[in-house]
Coordinates of C-alpha atoms in Angstrom, one line a residue:
M1 CA 98.7 106.4 108.9
T2 CA 96.9 109.7 108.5
S3 CA 95.0 109.1 111.8
P4 CA 96.5 109.3 115.3
C5 CA 98.3 106.1 116.3
E6 CA 99.2 105.2 119.9
L7 CA 101.3 102.4 121.3
Q8 CA 101.6 101.7 125.1
L9 CA 103.9 98.9 125.9
Y10 CA 105.3 97.7 129.3
C11 CA 109.0 96.9 129.3
N12 CA 111.8 97.3 131.8
D13 CA 114.3 98.2 129.1
E14 CA 113.6 101.7 127.7
H15 CA 116.0 101.2 124.8
K16 CA 114.3 98.0 123.7
A17 CA 110.8 99.7 124.1
R18 CA 111.8 102.5 121.8
A19 CA 113.4 100.1 119.2
I20 CA 110.1 98.1 119.2
A21 CA 108.0 101.2 118.8
K22 CA 110.2 102.4 115.9
K23 CA 109.9 99.0 114.2
I24 CA 106.1 99.2 114.4
M25 CA 106.1 102.7 113.1
I26 CA 108.2 101.7 110.1
M27 CA 105.9 98.7 109.4
A28 CA 102.7 100.9 109.6
K29 CA 104.2 103.5 107.3
R30 CA 105.3 100.9 104.8
L31 CA 101.7 99.5 104.7
E32 CA 100.2 103.0 104.3
N33 CA 102.5 103.7 101.3
K34 CA 102.0 100.4 99.7
Y35 CA 98.2 100.2 99.8
N36 CA 97.3 103.9 99.5
F37 CA 94.3 104.0 97.2
Y38 CA 94.7 107.7 96.5
N39 CA 98.4 107.7 95.7
P40 CA 98.8 107.0 92.0
D41 CA 102.3 105.6 92.6
S42 CA 101.4 103.1 95.3
Y43 CA 101.5 99.4 94.6
L44 CA 97.7 99.1 95.0
S45 CA 97.2 101.8 92.4
E46 CA 99.5 99.9 90.0
L47 CA 97.2 96.9 90.5
N48 CA 94.1 99.0 90.0
Q49 CA 95.6 100.7 86.9
R50 CA 96.4 97.3 85.5
K51 CA 100.1 98.3 85.3
T52 CA 101.0 95.1 87.1
D53 CA 99.2 91.9 87.9
V54 CA 102.0 90.4 90.1
L55 CA 101.0 89.7 93.7
D56 CA 103.4 89.4 96.6
T57 CA 102.6 87.0 99.4
Q58 CA 101.2 89.7 101.7
T59 CA 98.8 91.2 99.1
K60 CA 97.7 87.7 98.0
D61 CA 96.8 86.9 101.6
L62 CA 94.9 90.2 102.1
L63 CA 92.9 89.6 98.9
T64 CA 92.1 86.0 99.8
R65 CA 90.9 87.1 103.3
A66 CA 88.9 89.9 101.8
K67 CA 87.1 87.4 99.6
L68 CA 86.4 85.2 102.7
F69 CA 85.0 88.2 104.6
Y70 CA 82.8 89.1 101.6
K71 CA 81.3 85.7 101.9
K72 CA 81.0 85.8 105.7
T73 CA 79.1 89.1 105.5
N74 CA 76.9 88.1 102.6
G75 CA 78.6 90.6 100.4
V76 CA 78.2 93.6 102.8
F77 CA 82.0 94.0 103.3
D78 CA 83.3 94.6 99.8
I79 CA 86.8 95.9 99.0
T80 CA 85.7 96.7 95.5
M81 CA 83.7 99.6 96.8
G82 CA 86.6 101.7 95.7
T83 CA 84.9 101.4 92.3
L84 CA 82.4 104.0 93.5
T85 CA 85.0 106.3 95.0
Q86 CA 85.4 108.3 91.8
S87 CA 81.6 109.1 91.7
R88 CA 82.0 110.9 95.1
K89 CA 84.3 113.5 93.4
L90 CA 81.5 114.8 91.2
E91 CA 79.7 118.0 92.0
T92 CA 76.0 117.3 91.9
L93 CA 73.8 114.5 93.3
K94 CA 72.5 113.8 89.8
Q95 CA 76.0 113.2 88.5
I96 CA 76.8 111.0 91.6
E97 CA 73.7 108.9 91.1
E98 CA 74.3 108.5 87.4
A99 CA 77.9 107.5 87.9
S100 CA 77.0 105.1 90.8
Q101 CA 74.4 103.3 88.7
R102 CA 76.9 103.0 85.8
L103 CA 79.6 101.5 88.1
K104 CA 77.4 99.2 90.4
P105 CA 77.6 96.3 87.9
F106 CA 81.3 96.2 88.5
L107 CA 81.1 95.8 92.3
G108 CA 81.8 92.5 94.0
V109 CA 84.9 90.3 94.6
E110 CA 83.7 88.0 91.8
H111 CA 85.2 90.6 89.4
F112 CA 88.7 89.7 90.3
K113 CA 90.5 86.4 90.5
I114 CA 93.8 85.2 92.1
K115 CA 95.7 82.7 90.1
K116 CA 98.9 81.7 91.9
N117 CA 100.7 85.0 92.2
R118 CA 98.7 86.8 89.6
L119 CA 95.6 89.1 89.9
T120 CA 93.2 89.3 87.0
F121 CA 90.1 91.5 86.6
N122 CA 87.2 90.7 84.2
N123 CA 86.6 94.4 83.4
P124 CA 88.5 97.7 83.3
H125 CA 86.3 99.4 85.9
T126 CA 86.6 97.4 89.2
L127 CA 88.9 99.0 91.7
I128 CA 90.2 97.5 95.0
D129 CA 90.4 99.7 98.1
F130 CA 91.9 98.3 101.3
G131 CA 90.8 101.4 103.2
G132 CA 88.7 99.3 105.6
F133 CA 91.3 96.7 106.0
V134 CA 94.9 98.0 106.1
K135 CA 94.8 100.0 109.3
E136 CA 93.3 97.0 111.1
F137 CA 95.9 94.7 109.5
A138 CA 98.6 97.1 110.7
V139 CA 97.5 96.7 114.3
D140 CA 97.5 92.9 114.0
Q141 CA 101.0 93.1 112.5
A142 CA 102.1 95.3 115.4
V143 CA 100.8 92.7 117.9
K144 CA 102.9 90.1 116.0
I145 CA 106.0 92.2 116.5
L146 CA 105.2 92.7 120.2
K147 CA 104.8 89.0 120.7
K148 CA 108.0 88.2 118.8
E149 CA 109.8 90.7 121.1
K150 CA 108.4 88.9 124.1
I151 CA 106.3 91.8 125.2
T152 CA 103.4 90.5 127.3
T153 CA 101.5 93.7 128.1
A154 CA 100.6 96.4 125.6
L155 CA 97.8 98.4 124.1
V156 CA 97.9 99.3 120.4
N157 CA 95.4 101.9 119.2
F158 CA 95.5 103.1 115.6
A159 CA 92.6 105.6 115.4
G160 CA 90.2 103.5 117.4
D161 CA 91.3 100.1 116.0
I162 CA 92.5 98.5 119.2
Y163 CA 94.3 95.4 120.4
A164 CA 94.9 94.8 124.2
L165 CA 97.7 92.4 124.7
G166 CA 97.7 90.6 128.0
L167 CA 96.7 92.3 131.3
K168 CA 97.8 95.6 132.8
P169 CA 100.6 95.5 135.3
N170 CA 98.0 95.5 138.1
K171 CA 96.6 92.3 136.6
Q172 CA 93.4 94.0 135.5
R173 CA 92.0 94.0 131.9
F174 CA 92.3 97.1 129.8
S175 CA 89.1 99.2 129.9
I176 CA 88.2 100.8 126.6
G177 CA 85.8 103.7 126.6
I178 CA 83.0 103.8 124.0
K179 CA 82.2 107.3 122.8
N180 CA 78.8 109.0 122.5
P181 CA 78.5 109.4 118.8
L182 CA 76.6 112.7 119.3
N183 CA 79.2 114.1 121.6
P184 CA 82.6 112.3 121.1
S185 CA 84.1 114.0 124.2
E186 CA 81.7 111.9 126.3
Y187 CA 81.8 108.2 127.0
L188 CA 78.6 106.2 127.3
T189 CA 80.1 102.9 128.5
S190 CA 83.3 100.8 128.5
I191 CA 84.4 97.3 127.4
K192 CA 87.2 95.4 129.2
L193 CA 89.7 93.5 127.0
S194 CA 92.6 91.1 127.4
N195 CA 94.2 89.5 124.3
Q196 CA 91.3 90.8 122.3
A197 CA 90.7 93.3 119.5
L198 CA 88.1 96.0 119.4
T199 CA 87.0 98.4 116.6
T200 CA 84.2 101.0 116.3
S201 CA 82.7 102.2 113.1
A202 CA 80.6 105.3 113.0
S203 CA 79.2 107.3 110.1
Y204 CA 79.7 110.6 112.0
E205 CA 83.4 110.3 112.1
R206 CA 84.2 111.5 108.6
S207 CA 81.6 112.8 106.1
H208 CA 81.2 115.5 103.5
K209 CA 78.1 117.2 102.1
I210 CA 76.9 117.7 98.5
E211 CA 73.7 119.7 98.0
E212 CA 73.0 119.3 101.7
K213 CA 73.2 115.5 101.5
S214 CA 75.8 114.0 103.9
F215 CA 78.1 111.2 102.5
S216 CA 79.8 109.0 105.0
H217 CA 83.4 107.7 104.6
I218 CA 81.8 104.3 104.7
I219 CA 81.0 103.6 101.0
S220 CA 78.2 101.2 100.2
S221 CA 76.3 100.2 97.2
S222 CA 73.1 100.9 99.2
N223 CA 72.2 103.9 101.4
L224 CA 73.6 103.7 104.9
Q225 CA 70.9 103.2 107.5
D226 CA 70.6 106.1 109.9
E227 CA 69.2 104.4 113.0
I228 CA 72.6 103.1 114.1
L229 CA 75.1 105.8 115.0
S230 CA 78.0 103.4 115.8
A231 CA 78.9 99.8 115.8
T232 CA 81.6 98.3 118.1
V233 CA 82.8 94.7 117.7
V234 CA 85.2 92.6 119.8
A235 CA 87.1 89.8 118.1
S236 CA 90.4 87.8 118.2
S237 CA 91.9 89.9 115.4
V238 CA 91.5 93.6 114.6
V239 CA 90.9 92.8 110.9
E240 CA 87.9 90.6 111.8
A241 CA 86.6 93.2 114.3
G242 CA 87.0 96.0 111.7
V243 CA 85.2 94.0 108.9
F244 CA 82.2 93.3 111.1
S245 CA 81.9 96.8 112.7
T246 CA 81.9 98.3 109.2
A247 CA 79.4 95.7 107.9
L248 CA 77.1 96.3 110.8
M249 CA 76.9 100.0 110.0
I250 CA 75.6 99.1 106.6
K251 CA 73.4 96.1 107.7
P252 CA 72.7 96.1 111.5
Q253 CA 70.8 92.9 111.3
L254 CA 73.8 91.0 110.0
E255 CA 74.3 87.8 112.0
T256 CA 77.6 87.3 113.8
K257 CA 78.6 85.4 116.9
L258 CA 81.1 88.1 117.8
E259 CA 80.5 90.4 120.8
K260 CA 79.0 93.6 119.5
L261 CA 77.6 96.9 120.8
L262 CA 75.3 99.1 118.7
I263 CA 74.4 102.6 119.7
L264 CA 71.1 103.8 118.4
K265 CA 70.0 107.3 117.4
S266 CA 68.2 107.5 120.7
L267 CA 71.6 106.6 122.4
K268 CA 70.1 103.3 123.5
L269 CA 72.8 100.6 123.7
L270 CA 72.2 97.2 122.1
R271 CA 74.7 94.5 123.3
S272 CA 75.0 90.9 122.2

């Protein structure tokens, strides 16, 4: 992963702890290499370039879940947003807008189908990007490894995608600080977790400017709203939390029964 990844696990056997950490690191690196959208030699790129249509079990599962989350978020969370990525490489706003309008008809998971272990597209333009999915999936996989190794207390944090396993040794829940989006060195509040996942999406985290217009790393077919600075979601899995925290940055009024915390431009906190 290109972002900082942290693993805290509680184990009386240091050798075992290091072996588990190494196993998790290898797993995360394998996922990164396999599903790297920008690496032309990755397995995902081979699918996008139509060089192969063969799906392994893991990829078929991810694509199936992505279709499900597309439906659950009313189309807000869409792994085919990678289709618009090439437009962001252009130099002027006019070029970006023209390219975006040309490519928008090819957005949506309805443009690809899964038939047994085969992936088919109905056009040559739709691209799949697991960028908002794989890091979260890696954390969930790390938790599976920890449970298999009989670890009962751990905190996995892959660049803010977090899972708290069990309770701390003092029998207290893990306390996760929520940053001030306008001053990330400051924390506005905290959320306590035990056997739960938490992710935060924020448009300020990674962005670039073209002709003085800022573009967030969160790619959407519509303009990102600017009233919400960050969205934090608590769920049973990191993938689900990540999907909804991203979706809420695009559509804050999206309905979900998951625990969420939105931070407004005024720094007001909205909990539900």
